[in-house]
Amino acid sequence: MGVEFRELSESGEDLDEALRIYDESFGDSATSIPVEFLRRIVGRHNGPRLAVLKDESVVAAVVFARLSKGSV
């Protein structure tokens, strides 16, 4: 199976997997965004929420959100 792109919804296994990978990769960084904050903004603010899957596993994700004091 090849690479596919999928839009993430506010809930679902793809989002859980993307946030798990983010937390494992950046969770200890002083500049990382807390996973629970990211989970709350997905779906609440307009913007793309995309995942890249390879062999049905999330390997990358991007979430854009406009907030009152900037963008994430």
CSV table of N, CA and C in Angstrom, one decimal:
chain,number,residue,atom,x,y,z
A,1,MET,N,0.8,-1.2,0.0
A,1,MET,CA,0.0,0.0,0.0
A,1,MET,C,0.9,1.2,0.0
A,2,GLY,N,0.4,2.3,-0.6
A,2,GLY,CA,1.2,3.5,-0.7
A,2,GLY,C,0.9,4.6,0.3
A,3,VAL,N,1.2,5.8,0.0
A,3,VAL,CA,1.0,6.9,0.8
A,3,VAL,C,-0.4,7.5,0.5
A,4,GLU,N,-1.1,7.9,1.5
A,4,GLU,CA,-2.4,8.6,1.3
A,4,GLU,C,-2.5,9.8,2.2
A,5,PHE,N,-3.3,10.8,1.8
A,5,PHE,CA,-3.6,12.0,2.6
A,5,PHE,C,-5.0,11.9,3.1
A,6,ARG,N,-5.3,12.3,4.3
A,6,ARG,CA,-6.6,12.2,4.9
A,6,ARG,C,-6.9,13.4,5.8
A,7,GLU,N,-8.1,14.0,5.7
A,7,GLU,CA,-8.4,15.1,6.6
A,7,GLU,C,-8.8,14.5,8.0
A,8,LEU,N,-8.3,15.1,9.0
A,8,LEU,CA,-8.5,14.6,10.4
A,8,LEU,C,-9.8,15.3,10.9
A,9,SER,N,-10.6,14.5,11.6
A,9,SER,CA,-11.8,15.0,12.3
A,9,SER,C,-11.4,15.3,13.8
A,10,GLU,N,-12.3,15.9,14.5
A,10,GLU,CA,-12.0,16.3,15.9
A,10,GLU,C,-11.8,15.0,16.7
A,11,SER,N,-12.4,13.9,16.4
A,11,SER,CA,-12.1,12.7,17.1
A,11,SER,C,-11.8,11.6,16.1
A,12,GLY,N,-11.3,10.5,16.6
A,12,GLY,CA,-11.0,9.4,15.7
A,12,GLY,C,-9.6,8.9,15.9
A,13,GLU,N,-9.3,7.7,15.4
A,13,GLU,CA,-8.1,7.0,15.5
A,13,GLU,C,-6.9,7.8,14.9
A,14,ASP,N,-7.1,8.4,13.7
A,14,ASP,CA,-6.1,9.1,13.0
A,14,ASP,C,-5.6,10.3,13.9
A,15,LEU,N,-6.5,11.0,14.5
A,15,LEU,CA,-6.1,12.1,15.3
A,15,LEU,C,-5.3,11.6,16.6
A,16,ASP,N,-5.8,10.6,17.2
A,16,ASP,CA,-5.1,10.0,18.4
A,16,ASP,C,-3.7,9.6,18.0
A,17,GLU,N,-3.6,8.9,16.9
A,17,GLU,CA,-2.2,8.5,16.4
A,17,GLU,C,-1.3,9.7,16.1
A,18,ALA,N,-1.8,10.7,15.4
A,18,ALA,CA,-1.0,11.9,15.1
A,18,ALA,C,-0.6,12.6,16.4
A,19,LEU,N,-1.5,12.7,17.4
A,19,LEU,CA,-1.1,13.4,18.6
A,19,LEU,C,-0.1,12.6,19.5
A,20,ARG,N,-0.3,11.2,19.4
A,20,ARG,CA,0.7,10.4,20.1
A,20,ARG,C,2.1,10.5,19.5
A,21,ILE,N,2.2,10.6,18.2
A,21,ILE,CA,3.5,10.8,17.5
A,21,ILE,C,4.1,12.1,17.9
A,22,TYR,N,3.2,13.2,17.8
A,22,TYR,CA,3.7,14.5,18.2
A,22,TYR,C,4.2,14.5,19.6
A,23,ASP,N,3.5,13.9,20.6
A,23,ASP,CA,3.9,13.9,22.0
A,23,ASP,C,5.2,13.2,22.2
A,24,GLU,N,5.3,12.0,21.5
A,24,GLU,CA,6.6,11.3,21.6
A,24,GLU,C,7.8,12.1,21.0
A,25,SER,N,7.5,12.8,19.9
A,25,SER,CA,8.6,13.5,19.2
A,25,SER,C,8.9,14.9,19.9
A,26,PHE,N,7.9,15.6,20.4
A,26,PHE,CA,8.2,16.9,20.9
A,26,PHE,C,7.7,17.2,22.3
A,27,GLY,N,7.0,16.3,22.9
A,27,GLY,CA,6.4,16.5,24.2
A,27,GLY,C,7.3,17.0,25.3
A,28,ASP,N,8.6,16.7,25.3
A,28,ASP,CA,9.5,17.1,26.3
A,28,ASP,C,10.2,18.5,26.0
A,29,SER,N,9.9,19.0,24.8
A,29,SER,CA,10.5,20.3,24.4
A,29,SER,C,9.8,21.4,25.1
A,30,ALA,N,10.7,22.4,25.5
A,30,ALA,CA,10.1,23.6,26.2
A,30,ALA,C,9.2,24.4,25.3
A,31,THR,N,9.3,24.3,24.0
A,31,THR,CA,8.4,25.1,23.1
A,31,THR,C,7.3,24.3,22.5
A,32,SER,N,7.1,23.0,23.0
A,32,SER,CA,6.0,22.2,22.4
A,32,SER,C,4.6,22.7,22.9
A,33,ILE,N,3.6,22.5,22.1
A,33,ILE,CA,2.3,22.8,22.4
A,33,ILE,C,1.7,21.6,23.1
A,34,PRO,N,1.0,21.8,24.3
A,34,PRO,CA,0.5,20.6,25.0
A,34,PRO,C,-0.6,19.9,24.1
A,35,VAL,N,-0.5,18.6,24.2
A,35,VAL,CA,-1.3,17.7,23.3
A,35,VAL,C,-2.8,18.0,23.6
A,36,GLU,N,-3.2,18.2,24.8
A,36,GLU,CA,-4.6,18.5,25.1
A,36,GLU,C,-5.1,19.8,24.5
A,37,PHE,N,-4.2,20.8,24.4
A,37,PHE,CA,-4.6,22.0,23.8
A,37,PHE,C,-4.8,21.8,22.3
A,38,LEU,N,-3.9,21.0,21.7
A,38,LEU,CA,-4.0,20.7,20.3
A,38,LEU,C,-5.3,20.0,20.0
A,39,ARG,N,-5.7,19.0,20.9
A,39,ARG,CA,-6.9,18.2,20.7
A,39,ARG,C,-8.1,19.2,20.8
A,40,ARG,N,-8.1,20.2,21.6
A,40,ARG,CA,-9.2,21.1,21.8
A,40,ARG,C,-9.4,22.0,20.6
A,41,ILE,N,-8.3,22.4,19.9
A,41,ILE,CA,-8.4,23.3,18.8
A,41,ILE,C,-8.8,22.6,17.5
A,42,VAL,N,-8.5,21.4,17.4
A,42,VAL,CA,-8.9,20.6,16.2
A,42,VAL,C,-10.4,20.6,16.1
A,43,GLY,N,-11.0,21.1,15.0
A,43,GLY,CA,-12.4,21.1,14.8
A,43,GLY,C,-13.1,22.3,15.4
A,44,ARG,N,-12.5,23.0,16.3
A,44,ARG,CA,-13.1,24.2,16.9
A,44,ARG,C,-12.8,25.4,16.1
A,45,HIS,N,-11.7,25.4,15.4
A,45,HIS,CA,-11.3,26.6,14.6
A,45,HIS,C,-11.1,26.1,13.2
A,46,ASN,N,-11.5,27.0,12.2
A,46,ASN,CA,-11.4,26.6,10.8
A,46,ASN,C,-10.0,26.5,10.4
A,47,GLY,N,-9.7,25.6,9.6
A,47,GLY,CA,-8.3,25.4,9.1
A,47,GLY,C,-8.1,24.0,8.7
A,48,PRO,N,-7.1,23.7,7.9
A,48,PRO,CA,-6.8,22.4,7.5
A,48,PRO,C,-6.4,21.5,8.6
A,49,ARG,N,-6.8,20.3,8.6
A,49,ARG,CA,-6.3,19.2,9.6
A,49,ARG,C,-6.0,18.0,8.7
A,50,LEU,N,-4.8,17.8,8.4
A,50,LEU,CA,-4.4,16.8,7.4
A,50,LEU,C,-3.4,15.8,8.0
A,51,ALA,N,-3.6,14.6,7.6
A,51,ALA,CA,-2.6,13.5,8.0
A,51,ALA,C,-2.1,12.9,6.8
A,52,VAL,N,-0.8,12.4,6.9
A,52,VAL,CA,-0.2,11.6,5.8
A,52,VAL,C,-0.1,10.2,6.4
A,53,LEU,N,-0.7,9.2,5.7
A,53,LEU,CA,-0.6,7.8,6.2
A,53,LEU,C,0.2,7.0,5.2
A,54,LYS,N,0.9,6.0,5.7
A,54,LYS,CA,1.6,5.1,4.9
A,54,LYS,C,1.3,3.7,5.5
A,55,ASP,N,0.8,2.8,4.6
A,55,ASP,CA,0.3,1.5,5.1
A,55,ASP,C,-0.7,1.6,6.2
A,56,GLU,N,-1.6,2.6,6.1
A,56,GLU,CA,-2.7,2.9,7.0
A,56,GLU,C,-2.3,3.3,8.4
A,57,SER,N,-1.0,3.8,8.6
A,57,SER,CA,-0.5,4.4,9.8
A,57,SER,C,-0.1,5.8,9.6
A,58,VAL,N,-0.5,6.7,10.6
A,58,VAL,CA,-0.2,8.1,10.5
A,58,VAL,C,1.3,8.3,10.6
A,59,VAL,N,1.9,8.9,9.6
A,59,VAL,CA,3.4,9.2,9.7
A,59,VAL,C,3.7,10.7,9.9
A,60,ALA,N,2.7,11.5,9.6
A,60,ALA,CA,2.8,13.0,9.7
A,60,ALA,C,1.4,13.6,9.7
A,61,ALA,N,1.4,14.8,10.4
A,61,ALA,CA,0.1,15.5,10.4
A,61,ALA,C,0.3,17.0,10.5
A,62,VAL,N,-0.6,17.8,10.1
A,62,VAL,CA,-0.5,19.2,10.2
A,62,VAL,C,-1.9,19.7,10.6
A,63,VAL,N,-2.0,20.6,11.5
A,63,VAL,CA,-3.2,21.3,12.0
A,63,VAL,C,-3.0,22.8,12.0
A,64,PHE,N,-3.8,23.5,11.3
A,64,PHE,CA,-3.7,25.0,11.3
A,64,PHE,C,-4.9,25.5,12.0
A,65,ALA,N,-4.8,26.5,12.9
A,65,ALA,CA,-5.9,27.1,13.6
A,65,ALA,C,-5.6,28.6,13.8
A,66,ARG,N,-6.6,29.5,13.5
A,66,ARG,CA,-6.4,30.9,13.8
A,66,ARG,C,-7.0,31.1,15.2
A,67,LEU,N,-6.3,31.7,16.1
A,67,LEU,CA,-6.7,32.0,17.4
A,67,LEU,C,-6.8,33.6,17.6
A,68,SER,N,-7.3,34.0,18.6
A,68,SER,CA,-7.5,35.5,18.8
A,68,SER,C,-6.1,36.2,18.9
A,69,LYS,N,-5.1,35.5,19.3
A,69,LYS,CA,-3.8,36.2,19.4
A,69,LYS,C,-2.7,35.6,18.5
A,70,GLY,N,-3.2,35.0,17.4
A,70,GLY,CA,-2.2,34.5,16.4
A,70,GLY,C,-2.7,33.2,15.8
A,71,SER,N,-1.9,32.4,15.3
A,71,SER,CA,-2.2,31.2,14.6
A,71,SER,C,-1.3,30.1,15.2
A,72,VAL,N,-1.8,28.9,15.1
A,72,VAL,CA,-1.0,27.7,15.5
A,72,VAL,C,-0.9,26.8,14.3
